[in-house]
PDB file of C-alpha atoms in Angstrom:
ATOM      1  CA  UNK Z1214      48.777  18.746 -13.457  1.00 43.00           C
ATOM      2  CA  UNK Z1215      47.774  22.183 -12.196  1.00 45.00           C
ATOM      3  CA  UNK Z1216      47.609  23.207  -8.540  1.00 46.00           C
ATOM      4  CA  UNK Z1217      43.821  23.173  -8.579  1.00 44.00           C
ATOM      5  CA  UNK Z1218      43.678  19.617  -9.932  1.00 47.00           C
ATOM      6  CA  UNK Z1219      46.198  18.443  -7.370  1.00 45.00           C
ATOM      7  CA  UNK Z1220      44.046  19.984  -4.674  1.00 47.00           C
ATOM      8  CA  UNK Z1221      41.015  18.137  -5.990  1.00 46.00           C
ATOM      9  CA  UNK Z1222      42.820  14.812  -6.073  1.00 50.00           C
ATOM     10  CA  UNK Z1223      43.974  14.959  -2.481  1.00 49.00           C
ATOM     11  CA  UNK Z1224      41.526  14.952   0.431  1.00 48.00           C
ATOM     12  CA  UNK Z1225      42.116  18.126   2.456  1.00 47.00           C
ATOM     13  CA  UNK Z1226      44.237  17.311   5.492  1.00 46.00           C
ATOM     14  CA  UNK Z1227      42.344  19.816   7.607  1.00 47.00           C
ATOM     15  CA  UNK Z1228      39.108  17.992   6.802  1.00 48.00           C
ATOM     16  CA  UNK Z1229      40.628  14.629   7.764  1.00 53.00           C
ATOM     17  CA  UNK Z1230      41.784  15.972  11.134  1.00 61.00           C
ATOM     18  CA  UNK Z1231      38.373  17.582  11.485  1.00 67.00           C
ATOM     19  CA  UNK Z1232      36.833  14.165  10.806  1.00 69.00           C
ATOM     20  CA  UNK Z1233      38.881  12.709  13.666  1.00 76.00           C
ATOM     21  CA  UNK Z1234      37.771  15.442  16.055  1.00 76.00           C
ATOM     22  CA  UNK Z1235      34.124  15.103  15.044  1.00 76.00           C
ATOM     23  CA  UNK Z1236      34.355  11.323  15.353  1.00 80.00           C
ATOM     24  CA  UNK Z1237      35.627  11.739  18.916  1.00 84.00           C
ATOM     25  CA  UNK Z1238      32.664  13.963  19.812  1.00 82.00           C
ATOM     26  CA  UNK Z1239      30.236  11.475  18.266  1.00 84.00           C
ATOM     27  CA  UNK Z1240      31.751   8.595  20.235  1.00 88.00           C
ATOM     28  CA  UNK Z1241      31.485  10.761  23.342  1.00 89.00           C
ATOM     29  CA  UNK Z1242      27.822  11.470  22.508  1.00 87.00           C
ATOM     30  CA  UNK Z1243      27.132   7.740  22.139  1.00 89.00           C
ATOM     31  CA  UNK Z1244      28.782   7.083  25.510  1.00 91.00           C
ATOM     32  CA  UNK Z1245      26.767   9.835  27.215  1.00 92.00           C
ATOM     33  CA  UNK Z1246      23.505   8.503  25.727  1.00 91.00           C
ATOM     34  CA  UNK Z1247      24.385   5.050  27.066  1.00 92.00           C
ATOM     35  CA  UNK Z1248      25.158   6.507  30.507  1.00 93.00           C
ATOM     36  CA  UNK Z1249      21.857   8.416  30.662  1.00 91.00           C
ATOM     37  CA  UNK Z1250      19.809   5.424  29.498  1.00 91.00           C
ATOM     38  CA  UNK Z1251      21.586   3.157  31.991  1.00 92.00           C
ATOM     39  CA  UNK Z1252      20.430   5.471  34.782  1.00 93.00           C
ATOM     40  CA  UNK Z1253      16.868   5.882  33.471  1.00 91.00           C
ATOM     41  CA  UNK Z1254      16.195   2.241  32.525  1.00 89.00           C
ATOM     42  CA  UNK Z1255      17.149  -0.897  34.447  1.00 88.00           C
ATOM     43  CA  UNK Z1256      16.896  -3.055  31.323  1.00 88.00           C
ATOM     44  CA  UNK Z1257      19.131  -0.933  29.067  1.00 91.00           C
ATOM     45  CA  UNK Z1258      22.365  -2.708  30.035  1.00 90.00           C
ATOM     46  CA  UNK Z1259      20.837  -6.192  29.800  1.00 92.00           C
ATOM     47  CA  UNK Z1260      22.608  -8.487  27.361  1.00 92.00           C
ATOM     48  CA  UNK Z1261      19.458  -9.011  25.328  1.00 91.00           C
ATOM     49  CA  UNK Z1262      18.913  -5.263  24.869  1.00 93.00           C
ATOM     50  CA  UNK Z1263      22.552  -4.587  23.946  1.00 93.00           C
ATOM     51  CA  UNK Z1264      22.445  -7.329  21.310  1.00 92.00           C
ATOM     52  CA  UNK Z1265      19.163  -5.916  20.028  1.00 91.00           C
ATOM     53  CA  UNK Z1266      20.732  -2.440  19.710  1.00 93.00           C
ATOM     54  CA  UNK Z1267      23.684  -3.870  17.772  1.00 92.00           C
ATOM     55  CA  UNK Z1268      21.364  -5.815  15.452  1.00 91.00           C
ATOM     56  CA  UNK Z1269      19.158  -2.792  14.762  1.00 91.00           C
ATOM     57  CA  UNK Z1270      22.184  -0.542  14.216  1.00 93.00           C
ATOM     58  CA  UNK Z1271      23.599  -3.051  11.730  1.00 92.00           C
ATOM     59  CA  UNK Z1272      20.373  -3.037   9.687  1.00 90.00           C
ATOM     60  CA  UNK Z1273      20.451   0.760   9.454  1.00 93.00           C
ATOM     61  CA  UNK Z1274      24.174   0.673   8.667  1.00 94.00           C
ATOM     62  CA  UNK Z1275      23.774  -1.635   5.651  1.00 93.00           C
ATOM     63  CA  UNK Z1276      21.528   0.928   3.950  1.00 94.00           C
ATOM     64  CA  UNK Z1277      23.443   3.966   5.192  1.00 95.00           C
ATOM     65  CA  UNK Z1278      26.927   2.712   4.247  1.00 94.00           C
ATOM     66  CA  UNK Z1279      26.176   2.720   0.510  1.00 94.00           C
ATOM     67  CA  UNK Z1280      24.330   5.999   0.891  1.00 95.00           C
ATOM     68  CA  UNK Z1281      27.479   7.474   2.483  1.00 96.00           C
ATOM     69  CA  UNK Z1282      29.398   7.116  -0.789  1.00 95.00           C
ATOM     70  CA  UNK Z1283      26.596   8.896  -2.652  1.00 97.00           C
ATOM     71  CA  UNK Z1284      26.553  11.772  -0.147  1.00 95.00           C
ATOM     72  CA  UNK Z1285      30.366  12.020  -0.347  1.00 95.00           C
ATOM     73  CA  UNK Z1286      29.878  12.989  -4.014  1.00 96.00           C
ATOM     74  CA  UNK Z1287      27.401  15.702  -2.911  1.00 93.00           C
ATOM     75  CA  UNK Z1288      24.502  13.534  -4.112  1.00 95.00           C
ATOM     76  CA  UNK Z1289      21.557  11.906  -2.361  1.00 94.00           C
ATOM     77  CA  UNK Z1290      19.644   8.652  -2.803  1.00 95.00           C
ATOM     78  CA  UNK Z1291      16.074   8.936  -1.530  1.00 95.00           C
ATOM     79  CA  UNK Z1292      15.041   5.631  -3.081  1.00 96.00           C
ATOM     80  CA  UNK Z1293      16.971   3.289  -0.759  1.00 95.00           C
ATOM     81  CA  UNK Z1294      13.946   2.370   1.379  1.00 94.00           C
ATOM     82  CA  UNK Z1295      11.750   1.657  -1.646  1.00 96.00           C
ATOM     83  CA  UNK Z1296      14.663  -0.280  -3.170  1.00 96.00           C
ATOM     84  CA  UNK Z1297      14.794  -2.476  -0.053  1.00 96.00           C
ATOM     85  CA  UNK Z1298      11.061  -3.201  -0.345  1.00 96.00           C
ATOM     86  CA  UNK Z1299      11.127  -4.163  -4.047  1.00 96.00           C
ATOM     87  CA  UNK Z1300      14.313  -6.220  -3.678  1.00 96.00           C
ATOM     88  CA  UNK Z1301      12.925  -8.080  -0.652  1.00 96.00           C
ATOM     89  CA  UNK Z1302       9.639  -8.898  -2.390  1.00 96.00           C
ATOM     90  CA  UNK Z1303      11.350 -10.159  -5.565  1.00 96.00           C
ATOM     91  CA  UNK Z1304      13.981 -12.123  -3.610  1.00 96.00           C
ATOM     92  CA  UNK Z1305      11.228 -13.639  -1.453  1.00 95.00           C
ATOM     93  CA  UNK Z1306       9.297 -14.696  -4.536  1.00 96.00           C
ATOM     94  CA  UNK Z1307      12.379 -16.359  -6.031  1.00 96.00           C
ATOM     95  CA  UNK Z1308      13.016 -18.280  -2.799  1.00 96.00           C
ATOM     96  CA  UNK Z1309       9.404 -19.439  -2.702  1.00 94.00           C
ATOM     97  CA  UNK Z1310       9.357 -20.445  -6.374  1.00 94.00           C
ATOM     98  CA  UNK Z1311      12.750 -22.164  -6.498  1.00 94.00           C
ATOM     99  CA  UNK Z1312      13.344 -23.197  -2.882  1.00 92.00           C
ATOM    100  CA  UNK Z1313      16.880 -21.819  -3.253  1.00 95.00           C
ATOM    101  CA  UNK Z1314      17.947 -19.130  -0.707  1.00 95.00           C
ATOM    102  CA  UNK Z1315      21.206 -18.608  -2.627  1.00 96.00           C
ATOM    103  CA  UNK Z1316      19.320 -17.745  -5.810  1.00 96.00           C
ATOM    104  CA  UNK Z1317      17.022 -15.458  -3.836  1.00 96.00           C
ATOM    105  CA  UNK Z1318      19.994 -13.639  -2.280  1.00 96.00           C
ATOM    106  CA  UNK Z1319      21.633 -13.123  -5.686  1.00 97.00           C
ATOM    107  CA  UNK Z1320      18.324 -11.860  -7.087  1.00 97.00           C
ATOM    108  CA  UNK Z1321      17.891  -9.388  -4.224  1.00 96.00           C
ATOM    109  CA  UNK Z1322      21.423  -8.038  -4.653  1.00 96.00           C
ATOM    110  CA  UNK Z1323      20.988  -7.816  -8.441  1.00 97.00           C
ATOM    111  CA  UNK Z1324      17.647  -6.032  -8.118  1.00 97.00           C
ATOM    112  CA  UNK Z1325      19.131  -3.508  -5.697  1.00 96.00           C
ATOM    113  CA  UNK Z1326      22.163  -2.969  -7.924  1.00 97.00           C
ATOM    114  CA  UNK Z1327      20.061  -2.434 -11.063  1.00 97.00           C
ATOM    115  CA  UNK Z1328      17.928   0.179  -9.297  1.00 97.00           C
ATOM    116  CA  UNK Z1329      21.096   1.930  -8.111  1.00 97.00           C
ATOM    117  CA  UNK Z1330      22.552   1.821 -11.622  1.00 97.00           C
ATOM    118  CA  UNK Z1331      19.381   3.367 -13.045  1.00 97.00           C
ATOM    119  CA  UNK Z1332      19.700   6.148 -10.484  1.00 97.00           C
ATOM    120  CA  UNK Z1333      23.290   6.682 -11.589  1.00 97.00           C
ATOM    121  CA  UNK Z1334      22.280   6.832 -15.253  1.00 97.00           C
ATOM    122  CA  UNK Z1335      19.643   9.467 -14.511  1.00 97.00           C
ATOM    123  CA  UNK Z1336      22.195  11.544 -12.608  1.00 96.00           C
ATOM    124  CA  UNK Z1337      25.080  11.213 -15.075  1.00 95.00           C
ATOM    125  CA  UNK Z1338      23.566  10.702 -18.551  1.00 95.00           C
ATOM    126  CA  UNK Z1339      20.317  12.643 -18.133  1.00 95.00           C
ATOM    127  CA  UNK Z1340      21.907  15.185 -15.728  1.00 94.00           C
ATOM    128  CA  UNK Z1341      18.900  15.110 -13.416  1.00 96.00           C
ATOM    129  CA  UNK Z1342      19.767  16.339  -9.892  1.00 95.00           C
ATOM    130  CA  UNK Z1343      20.122  13.338  -7.599  1.00 95.00           C
ATOM    131  CA  UNK Z1344      17.448  14.585  -5.204  1.00 93.00           C
ATOM    132  CA  UNK Z1345      14.837  14.732  -7.977  1.00 96.00           C
ATOM    133  CA  UNK Z1346      15.971  11.576  -9.794  1.00 97.00           C
ATOM    134  CA  UNK Z1347      15.933   9.372  -6.700  1.00 96.00           C
ATOM    135  CA  UNK Z1348      12.733  10.948  -5.375  1.00 96.00           C
ATOM    136  CA  UNK Z1349      11.059  10.031  -8.661  1.00 96.00           C
ATOM    137  CA  UNK Z1350      12.583   6.562  -8.453  1.00 97.00           C
ATOM    138  CA  UNK Z1351      11.140   6.215  -4.935  1.00 96.00           C
ATOM    139  CA  UNK Z1352       7.610   6.619  -6.317  1.00 96.00           C
ATOM    140  CA  UNK Z1353       8.307   4.361  -9.293  1.00 97.00           C
ATOM    141  CA  UNK Z1354       9.573   1.605  -6.994  1.00 97.00           C
ATOM    142  CA  UNK Z1355       6.671   2.032  -4.590  1.00 95.00           C
ATOM    143  CA  UNK Z1356       4.227   1.727  -7.485  1.00 96.00           C
ATOM    144  CA  UNK Z1357       5.972  -1.362  -8.880  1.00 96.00           C
ATOM    145  CA  UNK Z1358       6.149  -3.040  -5.475  1.00 96.00           C
ATOM    146  CA  UNK Z1359       2.484  -2.473  -4.604  1.00 95.00           C
ATOM    147  CA  UNK Z1360       1.439  -3.619  -8.105  1.00 95.00           C
ATOM    148  CA  UNK Z1361       3.695  -6.677  -7.894  1.00 95.00           C
ATOM    149  CA  UNK Z1362       2.544  -7.775  -4.450  1.00 94.00           C
ATOM    150  CA  UNK Z1363      -1.130  -6.891  -5.064  1.00 92.00           C
ATOM    151  CA  UNK Z1364      -1.810  -6.835  -1.327  1.00 89.00           C
ATOM    152  CA  UNK Z1365      -0.211 -10.242  -0.739  1.00 90.00           C
ATOM    153  CA  UNK Z1366       2.378 -11.073   1.932  1.00 91.00           C
ATOM    154  CA  UNK Z1367       5.171 -13.602   1.505  1.00 90.00           C
ATOM    155  CA  UNK Z1368       6.137 -15.576   4.585  1.00 88.00           C
ATOM    156  CA  UNK Z1369       7.539 -18.885   5.739  1.00 88.00           C
ATOM    157  CA  UNK Z1370      11.125 -19.008   4.459  1.00 93.00           C
ATOM    158  CA  UNK Z1371      13.618 -21.865   5.036  1.00 93.00           C
ATOM    159  CA  UNK Z1372      15.125 -22.097   8.521  1.00 92.00           C
ATOM    160  CA  UNK Z1373      18.671 -21.849   7.179  1.00 91.00           C
ATOM    161  CA  UNK Z1374      17.875 -18.607   5.371  1.00 94.00           C
ATOM    162  CA  UNK Z1375      16.310 -17.131   8.494  1.00 94.00           C
ATOM    163  CA  UNK Z1376      19.617 -17.599  10.352  1.00 93.00           C
ATOM    164  CA  UNK Z1377      21.081 -14.686   8.333  1.00 93.00           C
ATOM    165  CA  UNK Z1378      18.922 -12.125  10.094  1.00 91.00           C
ATOM    166  CA  UNK Z1379      17.904 -13.960  13.270  1.00 90.00           C
ATOM    167  CA  UNK Z1380      20.732 -16.369  14.026  1.00 92.00           C
ATOM    168  CA  UNK Z1381      23.649 -16.116  16.452  1.00 93.00           C
ATOM    169  CA  UNK Z1382      27.296 -17.123  16.204  1.00 92.00           C
ATOM    170  CA  UNK Z1383      29.398 -17.278  19.406  1.00 92.00           C
ATOM    171  CA  UNK Z1384      26.718 -15.271  21.192  1.00 89.00           C
ATOM    172  CA  UNK Z1385      26.555 -12.402  18.685  1.00 92.00           C
ATOM    173  CA  UNK Z1386      23.816 -11.823  16.067  1.00 93.00           C
ATOM    174  CA  UNK Z1387      24.996 -12.771  12.583  1.00 94.00           C
ATOM    175  CA  UNK Z1388      24.107  -9.284  11.191  1.00 94.00           C
ATOM    176  CA  UNK Z1389      26.744  -7.850  13.565  1.00 94.00           C
ATOM    177  CA  UNK Z1390      29.428 -10.003  11.904  1.00 95.00           C
ATOM    178  CA  UNK Z1391      28.216  -8.843   8.507  1.00 95.00           C
ATOM    179  CA  UNK Z1392      28.368  -5.254   9.790  1.00 94.00           C
ATOM    180  CA  UNK Z1393      32.019  -5.685  10.813  1.00 95.00           C
ATOM    181  CA  UNK Z1394      32.890  -7.170   7.413  1.00 95.00           C
ATOM    182  CA  UNK Z1395      31.243  -4.402   5.399  1.00 95.00           C
ATOM    183  CA  UNK Z1396      32.479  -1.718   7.802  1.00 95.00           C
ATOM    184  CA  UNK Z1397      36.029  -2.889   7.103  1.00 95.00           C
ATOM    185  CA  UNK Z1398      35.482  -3.143   3.353  1.00 95.00           C
ATOM    186  CA  UNK Z1399      33.778   0.263   3.160  1.00 94.00           C
ATOM    187  CA  UNK Z1400      36.462   1.980   5.240  1.00 93.00           C
ATOM    188  CA  UNK Z1401      39.321   0.476   3.239  1.00 94.00           C
ATOM    189  CA  UNK Z1402      37.612   1.314  -0.060  1.00 94.00           C
ATOM    190  CA  UNK Z1403      36.899   4.940   0.845  1.00 92.00           C
ATOM    191  CA  UNK Z1404      40.157   5.722   2.657  1.00 88.00           C
ATOM    192  CA  UNK Z1405      42.758   3.487   1.045  1.00 91.00           C
ATOM    193  CA  UNK Z1406      41.911   3.077  -2.634  1.00 94.00           C
ATOM    194  CA  UNK Z1407      42.333   5.449  -5.561  1.00 94.00           C
ATOM    195  CA  UNK Z1408      38.645   5.049  -6.407  1.00 94.00           C
ATOM    196  CA  UNK Z1409      37.753   6.095  -2.875  1.00 94.00           C
ATOM    197  CA  UNK Z1410      39.999   9.164  -3.048  1.00 93.00           C
ATOM    198  CA  UNK Z1411      38.462  10.065  -6.401  1.00 95.00           C
ATOM    199  CA  UNK Z1412      35.003   9.944  -4.814  1.00 96.00           C
ATOM    200  CA  UNK Z1413      36.170  12.435  -2.167  1.00 94.00           C
ATOM    201  CA  UNK Z1414      37.667  14.614  -4.903  1.00 95.00           C
ATOM    202  CA  UNK Z1415      34.406  14.613  -6.893  1.00 95.00           C
ATOM    203  CA  UNK Z1416      32.473  15.698  -3.816  1.00 93.00           C
ATOM    204  CA  UNK Z1417      34.990  18.416  -2.937  1.00 90.00           C
ATOM    205  CA  UNK Z1418      35.167  19.937  -6.409  1.00 91.00           C
ATOM    206  CA  UNK Z1419      33.580  18.090  -9.367  1.00 90.00           C
ATOM    207  CA  UNK Z1420      34.930  20.511 -11.981  1.00 91.00           C
ATOM    208  CA  UNK Z1421      38.508  20.198 -10.758  1.00 92.00           C
ATOM    209  CA  UNK Z1422      38.082  16.443 -10.469  1.00 92.00           C
ATOM    210  CA  UNK Z1423      36.986  16.255 -14.114  1.00 92.00           C
ATOM    211  CA  UNK Z1424      39.865  18.484 -15.236  1.00 92.00           C
ATOM    212  CA  UNK Z1425      42.320  16.264 -13.391  1.00 91.00           C
ATOM    213  CA  UNK Z1426      41.230  13.281 -15.456  1.00 92.00           C
ATOM    214  CA  UNK Z1427      38.951  11.515 -13.006  1.00 93.00           C
ATOM    215  CA  UNK Z1428      36.139   9.686 -14.880  1.00 95.00           C
ATOM    216  CA  UNK Z1429      33.422  11.455 -12.903  1.00 95.00           C
ATOM    217  CA  UNK Z1430      30.451   9.826 -14.646  1.00 95.00           C
ATOM    218  CA  UNK Z1431      31.814   6.296 -14.152  1.00 95.00           C
ATOM    219  CA  UNK Z1432      32.600   6.937 -10.495  1.00 95.00           C
ATOM    220  CA  UNK Z1433      29.087   8.304  -9.931  1.00 96.00           C
ATOM    221  CA  UNK Z1434      27.616   5.224 -11.614  1.00 96.00           C
ATOM    222  CA  UNK Z1435      29.744   3.137  -9.239  1.00 95.00           C
ATOM    223  CA  UNK Z1436      28.591   4.862  -6.048  1.00 96.00           C
ATOM    224  CA  UNK Z1437      24.893   4.722  -6.987  1.00 97.00           C
ATOM    225  CA  UNK Z1438      25.248   1.050  -7.941  1.00 97.00           C
ATOM    226  CA  UNK Z1439      26.986   0.310  -4.617  1.00 96.00           C
ATOM    227  CA  UNK Z1440      24.221   2.159  -2.770  1.00 96.00           C
ATOM    228  CA  UNK Z1441      21.680  -0.018  -4.577  1.00 96.00           C
ATOM    229  CA  UNK Z1442      23.576  -3.242  -3.842  1.00 96.00           C
ATOM    230  CA  UNK Z1443      23.765  -2.368  -0.131  1.00 95.00           C
ATOM    231  CA  UNK Z1444      20.010  -1.720  -0.185  1.00 96.00           C
ATOM    232  CA  UNK Z1445      19.669  -5.170  -1.779  1.00 95.00           C
ATOM    233  CA  UNK Z1446      21.784  -6.664   1.004  1.00 95.00           C
ATOM    234  CA  UNK Z1447      19.613  -4.925   3.604  1.00 94.00           C
ATOM    235  CA  UNK Z1448      16.536  -6.385   1.907  1.00 95.00           C
ATOM    236  CA  UNK Z1449      17.927  -9.908   2.422  1.00 95.00           C
ATOM    237  CA  UNK Z1450      18.641  -9.205   6.101  1.00 93.00           C
ATOM    238  CA  UNK Z1451      15.135  -7.783   6.623  1.00 91.00           C
ATOM    239  CA  UNK Z1452      13.543 -10.671   4.715  1.00 94.00           C
ATOM    240  CA  UNK Z1453      15.408 -13.175   6.842  1.00 94.00           C
ATOM    241  CA  UNK Z1454      14.811 -11.296  10.078  1.00 92.00           C
ATOM    242  CA  UNK Z1455      11.067 -10.701   9.603  1.00 92.00           C
ATOM    243  CA  UNK Z1456      10.417 -14.025   7.834  1.00 92.00           C
ATOM    244  CA  UNK Z1457       7.995 -12.120   5.620  1.00 90.00           C
ATOM    245  CA  UNK Z1458       7.884  -9.578   2.805  1.00 89.00           C
ATOM    246  CA  UNK Z1459       5.220  -7.072   1.977  1.00 89.00           C
ATOM    247  CA  UNK Z1460       5.027  -3.922  -0.104  1.00 90.00           C
ATOM    248  CA  UNK Z1461       5.403  -1.434   2.753  1.00 88.00           C
ATOM    249  CA  UNK Z1462       8.516  -3.018   4.269  1.00 86.00           C
ATOM    250  CA  UNK Z1463      10.776  -0.110   3.289  1.00 82.00           C
ATOM    251  CA  UNK Z1464       8.596   2.910   3.995  1.00 80.00           C
ATOM    252  CA  UNK Z1465      10.256   3.749   7.316  1.00 84.00           C
ATOM    253  CA  UNK Z1466      13.866   3.012   6.321  1.00 89.00           C
ATOM    254  CA  UNK Z1467      14.988   5.988   4.228  1.00 91.00           C
ATOM    255  CA  UNK Z1468      14.928   8.726   6.866  1.00 87.00           C
ATOM    256  CA  UNK Z1469      16.898   6.732   9.498  1.00 89.00           C
ATOM    257  CA  UNK Z1470      19.518   5.854   6.857  1.00 93.00           C
ATOM    258  CA  UNK Z1471      19.944   9.516   5.882  1.00 91.00           C
ATOM    259  CA  UNK Z1472      19.995  10.450   9.563  1.00 89.00           C
ATOM    260  CA  UNK Z1473      22.763   7.923  10.275  1.00 93.00           C
ATOM    261  CA  UNK Z1474      24.889   9.349   7.451  1.00 93.00           C
ATOM    262  CA  UNK Z1475      24.468  12.944   8.619  1.00 90.00           C
ATOM    263  CA  UNK Z1476      24.834  12.190  12.335  1.00 89.00           C
ATOM    264  CA  UNK Z1477      28.012  10.309  11.423  1.00 90.00           C
ATOM    265  CA  UNK Z1478      29.540  13.508  10.051  1.00 87.00           C
ATOM    266  CA  UNK Z1479      29.247  13.071   6.277  1.00 90.00           C
ATOM    267  CA  UNK Z1480      28.579  16.465   4.725  1.00 87.00           C
ATOM    268  CA  UNK Z1481      25.586  16.959   2.447  1.00 86.00           C
ATOM    269  CA  UNK Z1482      27.867  19.231   0.419  1.00 87.00           C
ATOM    270  CA  UNK Z1483      30.204  16.326  -0.360  1.00 88.00           C
ATOM    271  CA  UNK Z1484      33.878  15.571   0.133  1.00 88.00           C
ATOM    272  CA  UNK Z1485      33.787  15.136   3.929  1.00 88.00           C
ATOM    273  CA  UNK Z1486      32.849  12.068   5.960  1.00 89.00           C
ATOM    274  CA  UNK Z1487      33.704   8.441   6.657  1.00 91.00           C
ATOM    275  CA  UNK Z1488      31.968   5.073   6.553  1.00 94.00           C
ATOM    276  CA  UNK Z1489      33.015   4.495  10.173  1.00 93.00           C
ATOM    277  CA  UNK Z1490      31.342   7.769  11.111  1.00 92.00           C
ATOM    278  CA  UNK Z1491      28.147   6.444   9.526  1.00 94.00           C
ATOM    279  CA  UNK Z1492      28.376   3.373  11.773  1.00 95.00           C
ATOM    280  CA  UNK Z1493      28.620   5.651  14.812  1.00 93.00           C
ATOM    281  CA  UNK Z1494      25.675   7.642  13.444  1.00 92.00           C
ATOM    282  CA  UNK Z1495      23.604   4.462  13.060  1.00 94.00           C
ATOM    283  CA  UNK Z1496      24.551   3.461  16.614  1.00 94.00           C
ATOM    284  CA  UNK Z1497      23.586   6.858  18.088  1.00 92.00           C
ATOM    285  CA  UNK Z1498      20.259   6.881  16.252  1.00 92.00           C
ATOM    286  CA  UNK Z1499      19.489   3.316  17.351  1.00 94.00           C
ATOM    287  CA  UNK Z1500      20.374   4.154  20.962  1.00 93.00           C
ATOM    288  CA  UNK Z1501      17.990   7.119  20.925  1.00 91.00           C
ATOM    289  CA  UNK Z1502      15.138   5.062  19.431  1.00 91.00           C
ATOM    290  CA  UNK Z1503      15.865   2.159  21.777  1.00 92.00           C
ATOM    291  CA  UNK Z1504      15.857   4.540  24.738  1.00 91.00           C
ATOM    292  CA  UNK Z1505      12.461   5.922  23.748  1.00 90.00           C
ATOM    293  CA  UNK Z1506      11.082   2.384  23.539  1.00 89.00           C
ATOM    294  CA  UNK Z1507      12.496   1.478  26.953  1.00 91.00           C
ATOM    295  CA  UNK Z1508      11.055   4.655  28.468  1.00 89.00           C
ATOM    296  CA  UNK Z1509       7.659   3.909  26.869  1.00 87.00           C
ATOM    297  CA  UNK Z1510       7.697   7.046  24.712  1.00 84.00           C
ATOM    298  CA  UNK Z1511       4.889   6.890  22.169  1.00 82.00           C
ATOM    299  CA  UNK Z1512       5.884   5.580  18.730  1.00 79.00           C
ATOM    300  CA  UNK Z1513       4.277   8.700  17.274  1.00 80.00           C
ATOM    301  CA  UNK Z1514       7.127  10.772  18.716  1.00 82.00           C
ATOM    302  CA  UNK Z1515       9.898   8.726  17.158  1.00 79.00           C
ATOM    303  CA  UNK Z1516       9.660  10.143  13.582  1.00 80.00           C
ATOM    304  CA  UNK Z1517       9.511  13.628  15.110  1.00 85.00           C
ATOM    305  CA  UNK Z1518      12.674  13.011  17.122  1.00 82.00           C
ATOM    306  CA  UNK Z1519      14.421  11.493  14.079  1.00 78.00           C
ATOM    307  CA  UNK Z1520      13.494  14.527  11.990  1.00 82.00           C
ATOM    308  CA  UNK Z1521      14.804  16.929  14.633  1.00 85.00           C
ATOM    309  CA  UNK Z1522      18.075  14.979  14.800  1.00 80.00           C
ATOM    310  CA  UNK Z1523      18.444  15.220  11.001  1.00 78.00           C
ATOM    311  CA  UNK Z1524      17.831  18.989  11.091  1.00 84.00           C
ATOM    312  CA  UNK Z1525      20.372  19.434  13.881  1.00 82.00           C
ATOM    313  CA  UNK Z1526      22.925  17.311  12.005  1.00 77.00           C
ATOM    314  CA  UNK Z1527      22.514  19.401   8.832  1.00 77.00           C
ATOM    315  CA  UNK Z1528      22.725  22.642  10.837  1.00 82.00           C
ATOM    316  CA  UNK Z1529      25.924  21.481  12.538  1.00 77.00           C
ATOM    317  CA  UNK Z1530      27.331  20.425   9.152  1.00 71.00           C
ATOM    318  CA  UNK Z1531      26.656  23.854   7.653  1.00 75.00           C
ATOM    319  CA  UNK Z1532      28.063  25.649  10.712  1.00 76.00           C
ATOM    320  CA  UNK Z1533      31.213  23.499  10.732  1.00 71.00           C
ATOM    321  CA  UNK Z1534      31.711  23.981   7.010  1.00 67.00           C
ATOM    322  CA  UNK Z1535      31.418  27.767   7.258  1.00 70.00           C
ATOM    323  CA  UNK Z1536      33.917  27.780  10.121  1.00 69.00           C
ATOM    324  CA  UNK Z1537      36.344  25.630   8.097  1.00 65.00           C
ATOM    325  CA  UNK Z1538      36.092  28.036   5.151  1.00 63.00           C
TER     326      UNK Z1538
END
């Protein structure tokens, strides 16, 4: 194995230490946001609001965690929000037709995974840039979902199913427990498995990764499929939480998911970032949006603020990367 292939196989130590430093600053930013909101709003530190923040952050995290793996390979998945909408509508239909939440959950996960796999095929077999492939898929999924629903809304799901998104266990929302489970799985997969290290290597240098024997196409198929499955999981949580499904359920989900990934420190250029960082990014974004709601900031300003945060995150990523080089 040549020196260049060895370098591609191993995640750069300087980047890992840089990840730790950036993670510290992001945790500090989250703490400062909490401190400011606690001063400005009497209801911020209420138990109900804190649980609401954790629940909202978990919903963003489910979509963003799979997207993190895609971005680590220097790719992008713009179809995650539309994937959530289609998966939720199909899963909701299955639950209504069969009366089986388990079958609906499996259908939602399968639908999300198939969409992700199709994205991976377009990127690897057809060699379409991920931005274009998933942007096209976004419109395809939107068209399918609106045609499938035909203006109808599904609602009224079984009480047991609704516990997934709305229930509590020992005082904590059930989505928070799911967040902890998938946060642990995602972190262990990315940091402690050979497949995870290969994903970092592909993002750092795809040519060197291929020369070192890493099956780049298969790993890319894996990360896009995982991104789709996590979108399918998010669709189940949303379906359970809202107790309804309609065609536009995912229109506002893609940008916050991308924002959480970038705020969490994952580089758009690939090879740098962590799933835990994405959790912190989802938490920071949720705190900002929650703060605007508590301070009665118009909802029209929230997409603007989210967009500015994304631009700042990308700018900081580029600046940090240049400094590292």
